Structures are given as structure tokens and as C-alpha cells.
PDB file of C-alpha atoms in Angstrom:
ATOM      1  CA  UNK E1405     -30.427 100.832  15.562  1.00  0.00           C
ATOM      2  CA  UNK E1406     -32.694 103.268  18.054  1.00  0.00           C
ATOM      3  CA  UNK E1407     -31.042 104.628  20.581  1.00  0.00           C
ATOM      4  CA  UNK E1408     -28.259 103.127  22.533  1.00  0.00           C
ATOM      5  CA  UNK E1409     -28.991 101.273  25.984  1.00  0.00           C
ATOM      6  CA  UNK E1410     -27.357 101.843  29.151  1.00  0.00           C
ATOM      7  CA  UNK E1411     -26.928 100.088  32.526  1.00  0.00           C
ATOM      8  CA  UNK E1412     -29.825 101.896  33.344  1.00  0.00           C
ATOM      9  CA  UNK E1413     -31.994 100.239  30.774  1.00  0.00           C
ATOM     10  CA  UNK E1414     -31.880  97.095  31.789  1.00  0.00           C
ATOM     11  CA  UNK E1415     -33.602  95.511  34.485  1.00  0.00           C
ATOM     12  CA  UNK E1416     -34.111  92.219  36.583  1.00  0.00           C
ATOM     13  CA  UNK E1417     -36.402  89.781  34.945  1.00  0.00           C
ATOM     14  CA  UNK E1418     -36.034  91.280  31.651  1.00  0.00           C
ATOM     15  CA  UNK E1419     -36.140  88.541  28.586  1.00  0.00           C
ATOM     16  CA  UNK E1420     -35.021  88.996  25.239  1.00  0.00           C
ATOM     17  CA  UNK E1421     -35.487  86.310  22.437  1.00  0.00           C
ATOM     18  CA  UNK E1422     -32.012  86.650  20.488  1.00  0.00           C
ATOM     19  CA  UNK E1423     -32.368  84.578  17.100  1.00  0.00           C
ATOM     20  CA  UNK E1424     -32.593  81.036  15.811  1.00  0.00           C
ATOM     21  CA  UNK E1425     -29.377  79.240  14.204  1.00  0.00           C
ATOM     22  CA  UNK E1426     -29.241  76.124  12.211  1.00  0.00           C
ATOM     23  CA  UNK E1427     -26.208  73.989  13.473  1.00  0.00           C
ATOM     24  CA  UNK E1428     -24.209  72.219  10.210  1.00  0.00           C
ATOM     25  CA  UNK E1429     -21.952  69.493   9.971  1.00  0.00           C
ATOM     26  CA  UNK E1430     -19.521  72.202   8.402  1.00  0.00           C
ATOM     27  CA  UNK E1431     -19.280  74.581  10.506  1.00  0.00           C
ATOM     28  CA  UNK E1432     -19.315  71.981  13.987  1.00  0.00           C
ATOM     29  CA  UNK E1433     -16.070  70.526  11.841  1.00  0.00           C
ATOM     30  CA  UNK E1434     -14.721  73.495  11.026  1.00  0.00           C
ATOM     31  CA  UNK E1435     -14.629  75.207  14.488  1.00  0.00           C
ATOM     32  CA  UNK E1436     -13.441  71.698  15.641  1.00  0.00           C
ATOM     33  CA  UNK E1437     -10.640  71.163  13.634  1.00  0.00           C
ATOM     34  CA  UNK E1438      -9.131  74.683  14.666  1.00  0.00           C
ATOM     35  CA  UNK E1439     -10.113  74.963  18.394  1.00  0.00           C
ATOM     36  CA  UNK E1440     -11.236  71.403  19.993  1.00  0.00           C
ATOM     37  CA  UNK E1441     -10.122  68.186  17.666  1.00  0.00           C
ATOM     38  CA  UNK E1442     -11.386  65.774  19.922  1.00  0.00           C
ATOM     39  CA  UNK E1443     -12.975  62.842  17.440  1.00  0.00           C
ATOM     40  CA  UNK E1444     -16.197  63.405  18.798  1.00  0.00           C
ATOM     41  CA  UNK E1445     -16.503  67.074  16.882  1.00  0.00           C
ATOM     42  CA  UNK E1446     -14.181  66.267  13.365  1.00  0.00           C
ATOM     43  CA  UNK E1447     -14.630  63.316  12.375  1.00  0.00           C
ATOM     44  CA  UNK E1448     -17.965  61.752  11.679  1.00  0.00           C
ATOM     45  CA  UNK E1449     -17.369  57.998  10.874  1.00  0.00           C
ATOM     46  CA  UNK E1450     -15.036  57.935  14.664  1.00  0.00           C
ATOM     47  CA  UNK E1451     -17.923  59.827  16.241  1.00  0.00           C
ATOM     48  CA  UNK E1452     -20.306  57.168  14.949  1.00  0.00           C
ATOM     49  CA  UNK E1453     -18.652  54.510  17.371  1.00  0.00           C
ATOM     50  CA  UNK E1454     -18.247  56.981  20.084  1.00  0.00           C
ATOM     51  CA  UNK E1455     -19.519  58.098  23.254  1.00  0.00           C
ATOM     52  CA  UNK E1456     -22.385  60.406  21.543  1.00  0.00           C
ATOM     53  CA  UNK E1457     -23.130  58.157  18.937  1.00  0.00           C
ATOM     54  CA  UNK E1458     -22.538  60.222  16.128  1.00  0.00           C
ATOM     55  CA  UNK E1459     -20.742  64.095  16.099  1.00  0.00           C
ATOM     56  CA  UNK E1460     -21.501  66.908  18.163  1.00  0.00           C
ATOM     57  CA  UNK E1461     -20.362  70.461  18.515  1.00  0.00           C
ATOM     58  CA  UNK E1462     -17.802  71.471  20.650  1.00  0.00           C
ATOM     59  CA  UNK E1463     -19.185  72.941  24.050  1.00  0.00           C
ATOM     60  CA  UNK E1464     -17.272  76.372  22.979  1.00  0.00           C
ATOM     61  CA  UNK E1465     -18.853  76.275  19.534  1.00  0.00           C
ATOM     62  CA  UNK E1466     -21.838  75.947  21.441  1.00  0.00           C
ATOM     63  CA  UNK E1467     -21.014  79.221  23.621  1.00  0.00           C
ATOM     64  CA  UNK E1468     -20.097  81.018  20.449  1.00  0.00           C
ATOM     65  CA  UNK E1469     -22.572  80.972  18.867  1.00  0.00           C
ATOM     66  CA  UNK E1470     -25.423  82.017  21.664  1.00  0.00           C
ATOM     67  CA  UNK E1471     -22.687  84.774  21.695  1.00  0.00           C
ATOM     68  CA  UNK E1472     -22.904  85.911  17.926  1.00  0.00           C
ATOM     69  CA  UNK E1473     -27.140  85.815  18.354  1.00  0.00           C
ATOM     70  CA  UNK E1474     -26.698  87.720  21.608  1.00  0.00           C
ATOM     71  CA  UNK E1475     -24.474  90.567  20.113  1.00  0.00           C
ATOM     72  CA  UNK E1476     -26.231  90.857  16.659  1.00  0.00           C
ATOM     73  CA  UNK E1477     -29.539  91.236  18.524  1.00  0.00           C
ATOM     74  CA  UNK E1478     -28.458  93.299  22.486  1.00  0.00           C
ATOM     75  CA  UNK E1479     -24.688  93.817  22.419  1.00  0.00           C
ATOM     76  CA  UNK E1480     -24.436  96.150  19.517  1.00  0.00           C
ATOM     77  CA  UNK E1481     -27.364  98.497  20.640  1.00  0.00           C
ATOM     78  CA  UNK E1482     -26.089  98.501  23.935  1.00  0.00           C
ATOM     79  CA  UNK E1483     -23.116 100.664  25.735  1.00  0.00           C
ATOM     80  CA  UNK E1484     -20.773  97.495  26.233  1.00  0.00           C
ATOM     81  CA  UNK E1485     -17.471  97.465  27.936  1.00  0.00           C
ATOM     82  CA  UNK E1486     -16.650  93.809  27.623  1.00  0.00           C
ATOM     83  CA  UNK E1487     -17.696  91.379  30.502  1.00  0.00           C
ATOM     84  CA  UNK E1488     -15.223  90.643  33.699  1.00  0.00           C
ATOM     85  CA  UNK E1489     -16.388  86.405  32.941  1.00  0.00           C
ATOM     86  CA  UNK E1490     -18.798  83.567  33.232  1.00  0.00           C
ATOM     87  CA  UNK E1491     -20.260  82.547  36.756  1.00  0.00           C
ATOM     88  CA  UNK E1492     -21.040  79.029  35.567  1.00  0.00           C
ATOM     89  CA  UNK E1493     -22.187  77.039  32.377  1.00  0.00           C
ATOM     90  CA  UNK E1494     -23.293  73.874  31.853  1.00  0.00           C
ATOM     91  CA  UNK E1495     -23.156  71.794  28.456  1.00  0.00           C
ATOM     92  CA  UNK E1496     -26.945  69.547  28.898  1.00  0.00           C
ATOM     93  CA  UNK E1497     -27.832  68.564  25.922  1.00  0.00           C
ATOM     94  CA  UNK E1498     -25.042  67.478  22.968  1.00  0.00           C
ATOM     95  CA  UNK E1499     -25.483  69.584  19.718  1.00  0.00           C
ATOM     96  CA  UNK E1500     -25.684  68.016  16.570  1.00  0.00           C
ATOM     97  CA  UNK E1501     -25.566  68.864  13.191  1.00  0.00           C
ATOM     98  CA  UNK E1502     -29.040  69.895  11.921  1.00  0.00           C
ATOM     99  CA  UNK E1503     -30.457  71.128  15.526  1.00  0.00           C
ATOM    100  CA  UNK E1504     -31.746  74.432  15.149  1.00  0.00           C
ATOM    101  CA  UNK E1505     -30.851  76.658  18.073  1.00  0.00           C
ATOM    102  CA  UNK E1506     -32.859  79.541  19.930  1.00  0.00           C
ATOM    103  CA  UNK E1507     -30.936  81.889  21.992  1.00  0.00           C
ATOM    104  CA  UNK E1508     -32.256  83.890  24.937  1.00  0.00           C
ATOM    105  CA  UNK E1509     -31.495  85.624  28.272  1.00  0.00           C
ATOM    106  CA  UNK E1510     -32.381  86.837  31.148  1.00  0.00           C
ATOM    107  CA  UNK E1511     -31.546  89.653  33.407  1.00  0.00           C
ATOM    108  CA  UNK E1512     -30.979  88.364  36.738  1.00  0.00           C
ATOM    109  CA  UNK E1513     -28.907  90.732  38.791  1.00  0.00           C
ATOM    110  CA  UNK E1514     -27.416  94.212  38.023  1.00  0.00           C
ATOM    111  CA  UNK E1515     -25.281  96.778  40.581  1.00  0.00           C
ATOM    112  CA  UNK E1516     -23.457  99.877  40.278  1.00  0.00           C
ATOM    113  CA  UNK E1517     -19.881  99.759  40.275  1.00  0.00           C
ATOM    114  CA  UNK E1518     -18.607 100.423  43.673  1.00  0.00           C
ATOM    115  CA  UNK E1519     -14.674 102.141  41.859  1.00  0.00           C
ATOM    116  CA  UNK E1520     -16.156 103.688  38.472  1.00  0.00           C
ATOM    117  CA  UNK E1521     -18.993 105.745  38.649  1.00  0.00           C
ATOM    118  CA  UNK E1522     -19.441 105.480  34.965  1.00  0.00           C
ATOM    119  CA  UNK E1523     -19.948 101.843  34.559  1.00  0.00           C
ATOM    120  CA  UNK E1524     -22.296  99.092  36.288  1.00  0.00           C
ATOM    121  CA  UNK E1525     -22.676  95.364  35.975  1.00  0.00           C
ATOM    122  CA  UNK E1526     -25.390  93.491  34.907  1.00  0.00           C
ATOM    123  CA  UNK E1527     -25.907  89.496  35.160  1.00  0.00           C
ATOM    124  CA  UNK E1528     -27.441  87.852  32.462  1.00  0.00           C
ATOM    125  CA  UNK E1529     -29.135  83.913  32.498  1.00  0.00           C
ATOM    126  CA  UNK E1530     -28.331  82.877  28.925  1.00  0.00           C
ATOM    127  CA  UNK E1531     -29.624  79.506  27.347  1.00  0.00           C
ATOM    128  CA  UNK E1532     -29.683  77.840  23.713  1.00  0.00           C
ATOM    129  CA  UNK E1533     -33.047  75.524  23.111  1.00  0.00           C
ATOM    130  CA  UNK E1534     -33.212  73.438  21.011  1.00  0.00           C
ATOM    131  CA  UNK E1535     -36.117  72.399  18.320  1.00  0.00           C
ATOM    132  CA  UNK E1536     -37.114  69.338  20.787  1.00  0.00           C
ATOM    133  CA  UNK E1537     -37.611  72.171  23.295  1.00  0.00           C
ATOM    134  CA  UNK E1538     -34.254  71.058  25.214  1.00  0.00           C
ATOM    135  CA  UNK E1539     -32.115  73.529  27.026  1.00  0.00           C
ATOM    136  CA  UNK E1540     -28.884  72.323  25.171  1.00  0.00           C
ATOM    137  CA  UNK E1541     -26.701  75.586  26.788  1.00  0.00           C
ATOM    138  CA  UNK E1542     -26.793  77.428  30.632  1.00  0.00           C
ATOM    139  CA  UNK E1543     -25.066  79.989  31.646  1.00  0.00           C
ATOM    140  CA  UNK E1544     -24.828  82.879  33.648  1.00  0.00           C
ATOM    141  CA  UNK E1545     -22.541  85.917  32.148  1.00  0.00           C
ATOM    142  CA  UNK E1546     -21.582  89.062  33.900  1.00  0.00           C
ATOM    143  CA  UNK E1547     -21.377  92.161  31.542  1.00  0.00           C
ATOM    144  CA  UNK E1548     -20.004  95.573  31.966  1.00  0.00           C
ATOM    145  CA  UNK E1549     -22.059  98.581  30.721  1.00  0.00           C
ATOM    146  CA  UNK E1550     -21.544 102.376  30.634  1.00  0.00           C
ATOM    147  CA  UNK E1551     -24.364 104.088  32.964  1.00  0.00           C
ATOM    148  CA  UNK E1552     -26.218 106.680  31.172  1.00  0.00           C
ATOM    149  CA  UNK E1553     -24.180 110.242  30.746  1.00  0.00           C
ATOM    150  CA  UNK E1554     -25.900 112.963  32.752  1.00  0.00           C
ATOM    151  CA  UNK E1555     -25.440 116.584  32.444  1.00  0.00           C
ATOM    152  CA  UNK E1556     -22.717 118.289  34.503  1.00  0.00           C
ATOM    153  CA  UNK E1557     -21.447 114.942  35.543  1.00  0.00           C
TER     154      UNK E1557
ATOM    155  CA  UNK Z  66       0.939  59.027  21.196  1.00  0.00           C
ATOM    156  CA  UNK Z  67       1.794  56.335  24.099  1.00  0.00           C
ATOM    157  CA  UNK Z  68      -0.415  54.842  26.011  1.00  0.00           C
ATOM    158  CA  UNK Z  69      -4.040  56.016  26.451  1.00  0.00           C
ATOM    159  CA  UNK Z  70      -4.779  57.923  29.548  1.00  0.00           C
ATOM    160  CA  UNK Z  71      -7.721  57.194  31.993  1.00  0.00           C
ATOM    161  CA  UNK Z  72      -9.346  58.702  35.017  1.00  0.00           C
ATOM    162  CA  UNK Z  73      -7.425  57.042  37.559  1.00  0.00           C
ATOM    163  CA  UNK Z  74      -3.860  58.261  35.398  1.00  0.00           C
ATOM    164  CA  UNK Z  75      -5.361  61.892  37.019  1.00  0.00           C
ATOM    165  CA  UNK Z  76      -4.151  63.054  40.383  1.00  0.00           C
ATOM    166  CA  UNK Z  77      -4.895  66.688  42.147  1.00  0.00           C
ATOM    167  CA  UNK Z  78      -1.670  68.538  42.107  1.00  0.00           C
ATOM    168  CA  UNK Z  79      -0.679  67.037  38.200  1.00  0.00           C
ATOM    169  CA  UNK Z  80       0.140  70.230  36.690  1.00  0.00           C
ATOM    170  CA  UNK Z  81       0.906  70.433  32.840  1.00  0.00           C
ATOM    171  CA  UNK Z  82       1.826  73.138  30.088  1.00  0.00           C
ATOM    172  CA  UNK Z  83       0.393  72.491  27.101  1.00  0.00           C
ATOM    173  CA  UNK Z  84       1.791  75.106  24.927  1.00  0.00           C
ATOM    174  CA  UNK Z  85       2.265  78.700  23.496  1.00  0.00           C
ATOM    175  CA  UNK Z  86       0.254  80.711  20.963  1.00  0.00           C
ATOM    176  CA  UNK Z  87       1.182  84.072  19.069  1.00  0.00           C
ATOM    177  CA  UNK Z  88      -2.738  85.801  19.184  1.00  0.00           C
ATOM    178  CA  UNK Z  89      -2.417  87.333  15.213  1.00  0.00           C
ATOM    179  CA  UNK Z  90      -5.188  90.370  14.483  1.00  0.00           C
ATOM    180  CA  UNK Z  91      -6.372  88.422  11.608  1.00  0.00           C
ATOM    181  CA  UNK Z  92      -7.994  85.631  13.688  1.00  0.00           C
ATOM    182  CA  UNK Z  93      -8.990  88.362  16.279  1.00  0.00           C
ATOM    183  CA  UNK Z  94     -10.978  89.889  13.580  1.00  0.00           C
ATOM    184  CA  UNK Z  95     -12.333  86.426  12.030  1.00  0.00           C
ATOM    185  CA  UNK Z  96     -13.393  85.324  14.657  1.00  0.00           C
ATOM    186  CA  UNK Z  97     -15.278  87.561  16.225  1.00  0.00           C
ATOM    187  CA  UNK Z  98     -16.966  88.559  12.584  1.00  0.00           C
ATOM    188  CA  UNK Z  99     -18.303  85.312  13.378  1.00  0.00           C
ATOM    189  CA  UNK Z 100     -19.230  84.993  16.494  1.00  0.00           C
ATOM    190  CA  UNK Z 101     -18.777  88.171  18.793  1.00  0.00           C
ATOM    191  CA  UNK Z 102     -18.953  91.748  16.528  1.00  0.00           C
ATOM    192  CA  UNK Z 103     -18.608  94.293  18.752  1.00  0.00           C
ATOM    193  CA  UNK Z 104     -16.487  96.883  17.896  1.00  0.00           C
ATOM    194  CA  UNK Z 105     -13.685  96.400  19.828  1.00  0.00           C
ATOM    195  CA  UNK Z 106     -13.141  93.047  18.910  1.00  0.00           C
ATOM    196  CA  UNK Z 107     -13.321  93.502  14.322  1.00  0.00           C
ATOM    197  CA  UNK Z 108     -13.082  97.073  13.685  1.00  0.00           C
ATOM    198  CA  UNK Z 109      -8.868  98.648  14.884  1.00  0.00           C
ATOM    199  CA  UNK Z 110      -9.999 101.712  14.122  1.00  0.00           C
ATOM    200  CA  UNK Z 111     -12.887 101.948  16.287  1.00  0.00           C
ATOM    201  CA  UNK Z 112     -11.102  99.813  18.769  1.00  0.00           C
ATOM    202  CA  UNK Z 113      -8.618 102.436  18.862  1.00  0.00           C
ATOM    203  CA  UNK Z 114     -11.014 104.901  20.201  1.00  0.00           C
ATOM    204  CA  UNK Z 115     -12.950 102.296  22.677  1.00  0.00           C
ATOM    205  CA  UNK Z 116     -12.862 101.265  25.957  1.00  0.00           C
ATOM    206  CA  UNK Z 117      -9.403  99.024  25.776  1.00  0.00           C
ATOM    207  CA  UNK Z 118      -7.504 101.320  23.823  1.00  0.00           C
ATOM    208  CA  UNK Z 119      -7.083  99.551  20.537  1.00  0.00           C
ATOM    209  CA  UNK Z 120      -8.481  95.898  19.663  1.00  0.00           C
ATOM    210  CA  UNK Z 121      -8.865  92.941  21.727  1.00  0.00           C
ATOM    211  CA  UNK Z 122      -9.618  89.564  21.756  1.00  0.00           C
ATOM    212  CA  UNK Z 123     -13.180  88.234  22.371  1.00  0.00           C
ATOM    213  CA  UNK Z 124     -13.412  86.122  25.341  1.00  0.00           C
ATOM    214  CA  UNK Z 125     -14.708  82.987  23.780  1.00  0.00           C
ATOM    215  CA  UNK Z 126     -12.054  83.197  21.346  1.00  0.00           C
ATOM    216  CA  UNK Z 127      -9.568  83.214  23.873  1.00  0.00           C
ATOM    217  CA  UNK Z 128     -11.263  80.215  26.043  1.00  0.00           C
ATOM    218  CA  UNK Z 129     -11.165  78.348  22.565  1.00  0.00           C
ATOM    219  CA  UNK Z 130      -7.258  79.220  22.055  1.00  0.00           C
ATOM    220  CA  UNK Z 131      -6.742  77.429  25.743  1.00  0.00           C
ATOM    221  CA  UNK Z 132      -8.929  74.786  24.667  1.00  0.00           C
ATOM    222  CA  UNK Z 133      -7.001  73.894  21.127  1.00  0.00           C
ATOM    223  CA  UNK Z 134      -3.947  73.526  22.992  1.00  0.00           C
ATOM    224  CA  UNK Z 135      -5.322  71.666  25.850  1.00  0.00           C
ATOM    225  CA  UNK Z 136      -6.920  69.031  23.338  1.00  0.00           C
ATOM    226  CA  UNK Z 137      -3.261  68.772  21.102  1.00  0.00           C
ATOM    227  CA  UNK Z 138      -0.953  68.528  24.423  1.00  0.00           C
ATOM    228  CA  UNK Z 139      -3.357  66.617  26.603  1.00  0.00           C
ATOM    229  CA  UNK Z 140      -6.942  65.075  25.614  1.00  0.00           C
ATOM    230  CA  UNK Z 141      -6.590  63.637  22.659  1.00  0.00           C
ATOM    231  CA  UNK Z 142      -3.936  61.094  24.755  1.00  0.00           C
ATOM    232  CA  UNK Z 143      -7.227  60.736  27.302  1.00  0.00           C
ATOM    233  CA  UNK Z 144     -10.228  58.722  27.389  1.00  0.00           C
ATOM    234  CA  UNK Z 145     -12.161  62.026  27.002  1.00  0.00           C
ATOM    235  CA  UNK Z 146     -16.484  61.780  27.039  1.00  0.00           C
ATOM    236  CA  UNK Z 147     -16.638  65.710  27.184  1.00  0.00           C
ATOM    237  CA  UNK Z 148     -17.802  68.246  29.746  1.00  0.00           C
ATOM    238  CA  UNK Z 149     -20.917  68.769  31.605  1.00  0.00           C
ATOM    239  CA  UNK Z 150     -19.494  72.422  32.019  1.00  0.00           C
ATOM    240  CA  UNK Z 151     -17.552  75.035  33.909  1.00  0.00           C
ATOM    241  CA  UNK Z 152     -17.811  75.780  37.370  1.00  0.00           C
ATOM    242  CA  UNK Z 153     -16.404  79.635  36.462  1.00  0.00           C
ATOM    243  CA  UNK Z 154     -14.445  81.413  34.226  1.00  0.00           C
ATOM    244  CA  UNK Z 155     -12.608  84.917  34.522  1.00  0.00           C
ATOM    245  CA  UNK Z 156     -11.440  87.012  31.840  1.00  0.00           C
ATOM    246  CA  UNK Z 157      -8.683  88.888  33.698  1.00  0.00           C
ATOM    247  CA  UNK Z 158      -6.511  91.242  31.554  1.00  0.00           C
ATOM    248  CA  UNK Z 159      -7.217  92.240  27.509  1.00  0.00           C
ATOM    249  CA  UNK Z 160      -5.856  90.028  24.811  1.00  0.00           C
ATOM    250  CA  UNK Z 161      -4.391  92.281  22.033  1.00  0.00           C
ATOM    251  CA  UNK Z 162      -2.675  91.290  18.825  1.00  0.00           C
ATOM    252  CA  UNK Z 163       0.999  90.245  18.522  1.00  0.00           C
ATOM    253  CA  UNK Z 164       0.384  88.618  22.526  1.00  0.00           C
ATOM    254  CA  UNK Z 165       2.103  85.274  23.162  1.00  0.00           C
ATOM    255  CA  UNK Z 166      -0.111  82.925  25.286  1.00  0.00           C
ATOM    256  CA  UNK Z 167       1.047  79.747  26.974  1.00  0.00           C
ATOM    257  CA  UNK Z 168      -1.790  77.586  28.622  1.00  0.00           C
ATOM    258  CA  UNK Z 169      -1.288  75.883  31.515  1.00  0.00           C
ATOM    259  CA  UNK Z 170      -3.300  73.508  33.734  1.00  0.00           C
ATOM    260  CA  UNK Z 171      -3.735  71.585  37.477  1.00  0.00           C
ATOM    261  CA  UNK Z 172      -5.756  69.055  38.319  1.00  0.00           C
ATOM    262  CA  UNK Z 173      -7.760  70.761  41.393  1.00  0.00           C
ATOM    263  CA  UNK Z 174     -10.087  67.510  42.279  1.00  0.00           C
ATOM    264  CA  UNK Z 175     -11.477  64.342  40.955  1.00  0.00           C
ATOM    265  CA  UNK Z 176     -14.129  62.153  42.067  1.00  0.00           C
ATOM    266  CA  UNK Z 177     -15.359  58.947  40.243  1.00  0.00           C
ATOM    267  CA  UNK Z 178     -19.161  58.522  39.277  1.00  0.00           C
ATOM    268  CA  UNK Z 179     -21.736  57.643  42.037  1.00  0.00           C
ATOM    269  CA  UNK Z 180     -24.333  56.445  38.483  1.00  0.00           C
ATOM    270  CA  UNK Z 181     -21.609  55.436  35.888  1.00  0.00           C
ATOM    271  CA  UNK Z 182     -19.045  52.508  36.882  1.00  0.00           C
ATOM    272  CA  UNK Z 183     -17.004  53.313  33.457  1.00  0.00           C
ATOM    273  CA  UNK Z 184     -16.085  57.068  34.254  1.00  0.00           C
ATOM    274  CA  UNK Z 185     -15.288  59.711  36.328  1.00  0.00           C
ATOM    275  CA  UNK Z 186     -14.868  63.336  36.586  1.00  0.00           C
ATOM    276  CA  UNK Z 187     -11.732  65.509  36.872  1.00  0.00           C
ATOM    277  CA  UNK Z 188     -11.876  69.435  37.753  1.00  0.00           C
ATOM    278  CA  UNK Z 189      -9.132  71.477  36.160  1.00  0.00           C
ATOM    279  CA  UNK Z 190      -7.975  74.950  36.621  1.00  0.00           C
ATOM    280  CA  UNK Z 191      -6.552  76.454  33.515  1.00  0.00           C
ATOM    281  CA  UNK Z 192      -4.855  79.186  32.876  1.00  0.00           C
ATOM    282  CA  UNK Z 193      -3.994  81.511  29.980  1.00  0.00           C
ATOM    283  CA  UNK Z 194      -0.584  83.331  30.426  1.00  0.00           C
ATOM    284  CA  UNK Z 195       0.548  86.442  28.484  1.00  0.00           C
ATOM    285  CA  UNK Z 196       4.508  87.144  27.272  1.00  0.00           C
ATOM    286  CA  UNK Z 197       4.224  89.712  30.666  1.00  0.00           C
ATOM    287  CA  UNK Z 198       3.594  86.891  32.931  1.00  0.00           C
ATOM    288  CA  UNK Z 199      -0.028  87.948  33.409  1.00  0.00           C
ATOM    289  CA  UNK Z 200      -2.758  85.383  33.688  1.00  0.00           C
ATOM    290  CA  UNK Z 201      -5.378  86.897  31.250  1.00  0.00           C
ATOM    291  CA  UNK Z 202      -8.232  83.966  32.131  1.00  0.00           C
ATOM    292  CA  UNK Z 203      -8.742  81.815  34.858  1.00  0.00           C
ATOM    293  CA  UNK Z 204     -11.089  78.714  34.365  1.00  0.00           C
ATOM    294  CA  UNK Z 205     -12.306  75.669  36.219  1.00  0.00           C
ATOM    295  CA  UNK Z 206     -13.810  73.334  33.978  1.00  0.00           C
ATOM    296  CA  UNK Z 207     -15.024  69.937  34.830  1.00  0.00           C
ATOM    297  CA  UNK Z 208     -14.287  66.746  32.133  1.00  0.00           C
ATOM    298  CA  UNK Z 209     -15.645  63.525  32.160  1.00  0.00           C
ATOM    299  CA  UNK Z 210     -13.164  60.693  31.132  1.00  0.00           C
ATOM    300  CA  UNK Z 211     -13.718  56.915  31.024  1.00  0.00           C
ATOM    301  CA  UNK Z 212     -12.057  54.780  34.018  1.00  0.00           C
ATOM    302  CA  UNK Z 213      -9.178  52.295  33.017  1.00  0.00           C
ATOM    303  CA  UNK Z 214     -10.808  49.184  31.583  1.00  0.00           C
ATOM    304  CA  UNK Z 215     -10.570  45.972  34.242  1.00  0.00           C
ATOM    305  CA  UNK Z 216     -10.511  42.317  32.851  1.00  0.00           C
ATOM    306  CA  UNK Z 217     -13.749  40.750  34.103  1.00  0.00           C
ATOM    307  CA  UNK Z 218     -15.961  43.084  34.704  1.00  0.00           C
TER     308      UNK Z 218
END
């Protein structure tokens, strides 16, 4: 894993390349049928005749799973303390099955905290392309993260 | 179901409750296997000793917990064509197993399409509610829904 990153160790303009995912009919249906059961996302003959022409995956499926490339490949090396929530996100692009995703970020803002001396923010620009080169995903997260322990603090 | 809901069936003010939902730490913990593994959202033991104090829900989970009762109470009776996004989202107090969550919503504005006769867009802000009363997330997210059908045109 290396050694753990703090608030300090990240900085504005920073990009990280997080992973590539291959979208399947299975799992777009599955997360569907539990969390958004609109026809669009479970059921593929209804989508067919639908507004997207066929089915596509749920906007939070979408979201999720930038998330799961963004923790396996940052989050978990990093000194996380959750995030405070999402300045804005935009669905472009539908997401269907056999699209094969690339997730990446950007740092694009980062302060102290002004009430905990321990902890700072940091603002991340966070999109999933797709293999036509499409920004399918937008979004721009705010994280917490511990600041770097220093002696006799 | 009744009769199918369009854009102009959508009125700022039009609040609706769309249901409750006992948060379990089994789908805490499968979910965010999946899709957000930090340790304070799959490991209780570690959680225990991190910054919330025991485990907690991962944010997109919880947005997708609104969302699955949003669709079953309310839009899957629309003339849903998805989202182009949210304009922001705020994940305000922990979610922790055993927590009862009733989601809520208000139309805040709606304005019909300046390039697409057949549909319009609606802003709503939802709202996650614990059993303490406490909203734990705050969203406004924009949907696009088809406009009542006219004869002749």
C-alpha cells in the first residue's frame, strides 16, 4: 500500500487515472431492480421501445461505480474521513451494457478546516469516459481528510 | 397504478412521502464491498475504532435507498425520461445500522423545454429522515418527464 496520504499530499491540478470497468447487462439489472426499477434499467424488451432505445444504467449505478474505482485505487491509501457531499453531477451520456468505463479525477480545490485542526477538505473533479471517448459521468465531490500528524501537536 | 402522471400533473410546493426503510448492516456491508470499501463502511470492527464510532452507511448507498423508494411511491406512476443530474447533494448526519429512514420530497421548480415540445423538467428536493427526526441527506435533483400528450399535435 506505501505510505498513507494526507490532506497535505494532495494538491490542485493533481490527476489520477482510477481503473477501467466493463458495464453488464447483469449487474445494470441487478442494481436496478433493488435501487431504481424504472423500465428503462430492468427490463430490456420495455427499454427497447423506450426513451433510450434500449437499457441503460441507473445514474446512481453510474456514481457507484466511479466510486468503487476511486476507493480501490485513492481512498484506501489515503487518511479518509468520509466526504460532507456532492457540489453537482451531471448524467451526459446514457450507460449501456457493454461500455467500458474509465474513471478519473481531479484535484480542484483544497482548504484547511477552519473548527478542526486535524482535518482539511479537498475538492475533487471526477468523470467516467467512456470507450467512444465520451464523458458519460461529472461531478465534483468534496472529501474530508486527516492533515498529517506532527510531533508535539 | 391510476392514471399516468405528466409534467404539467407537477406543481412547486407538491410535497410527497414516499416511504420508510430499516438500514440492516448486511446491505451496509454488501454494498459497499461493492462499490465503496473503506473501512468504515464493511469492516464493524475497524469501524468501531474509526472516525464515526462504529459502521456507517456509504453515501451512494444511502442516495440509492432515497432513490428505490422515490421510483416505487412516485416515478414509476410518471412519464419519467431520467435525469440530466443533481444540482447538489449533502450528506448531513451518519447512517448506522438498525436506522429507520423515511424519504420525503417537494417539488422546488419546474420549467418546460425551450428544444423539446414533448417534455419538461422538474427540480426536487429530497430528503432522507432518520427515526430521530434528523435529515441525514439533502438533495436537489433535476428529472426530465414527458408533457401530457395533446390530440392534434
Amino acid at each position: 500500500m506505501g505510505e498513507l496520504r494526507y490532506w497535505e499530499d494532495f494538491h490542485v491540478g493533481d490527476e489520477t487515472v482510477h481503473g477501467t470497468h466493463e458495464v453488464t447487462e447483469e449487474e445494470i439489472v441487478r442494481f436496478a431492480r433493488e435501487f431504481d426499477p424504472q423500465p428503462f434499467h430492468v427490463d430490456p424488451a420495455e427499454a427497447a421501445g423506450g426513451p433510450f432505445g434500449g437499457l441503460i444504467a441507473s445514474g446512481w449505478h453510474t456514481a457507484a461505480l466511479h466510486m468503487g474505482m476511486f476507493v480501490r485505487s485513492q481512498l484506501l491509501q489515503s487518511a479518509s474521513l468520509g466526504s460532507p457531499g456532492v457540489e453537482e453531477l451531471r448524467w451526459l451520456v446514457p450507460v449501456r451494457p457493454g461500455d467500458v468505463l474509465t474513471a478519473r479525477s481531479r484535484v480542484v480545490d483544497t482548504w484547511p478546516s477552519e473548527t478542526n485542526a486535524g482535518r482539511g477538505t479537498i475538492v475533487g473533479e471526477h468523470e467516467l469516459v467512456n470507450q467512444h471517448g465520451e464523458v458519460v459521468m461529472r461531478m465534483r465531490v468534496r472529501g474530508h481528510i486527516a492533515r498529517r500528524p506532527r510531533p508535539g501537536r
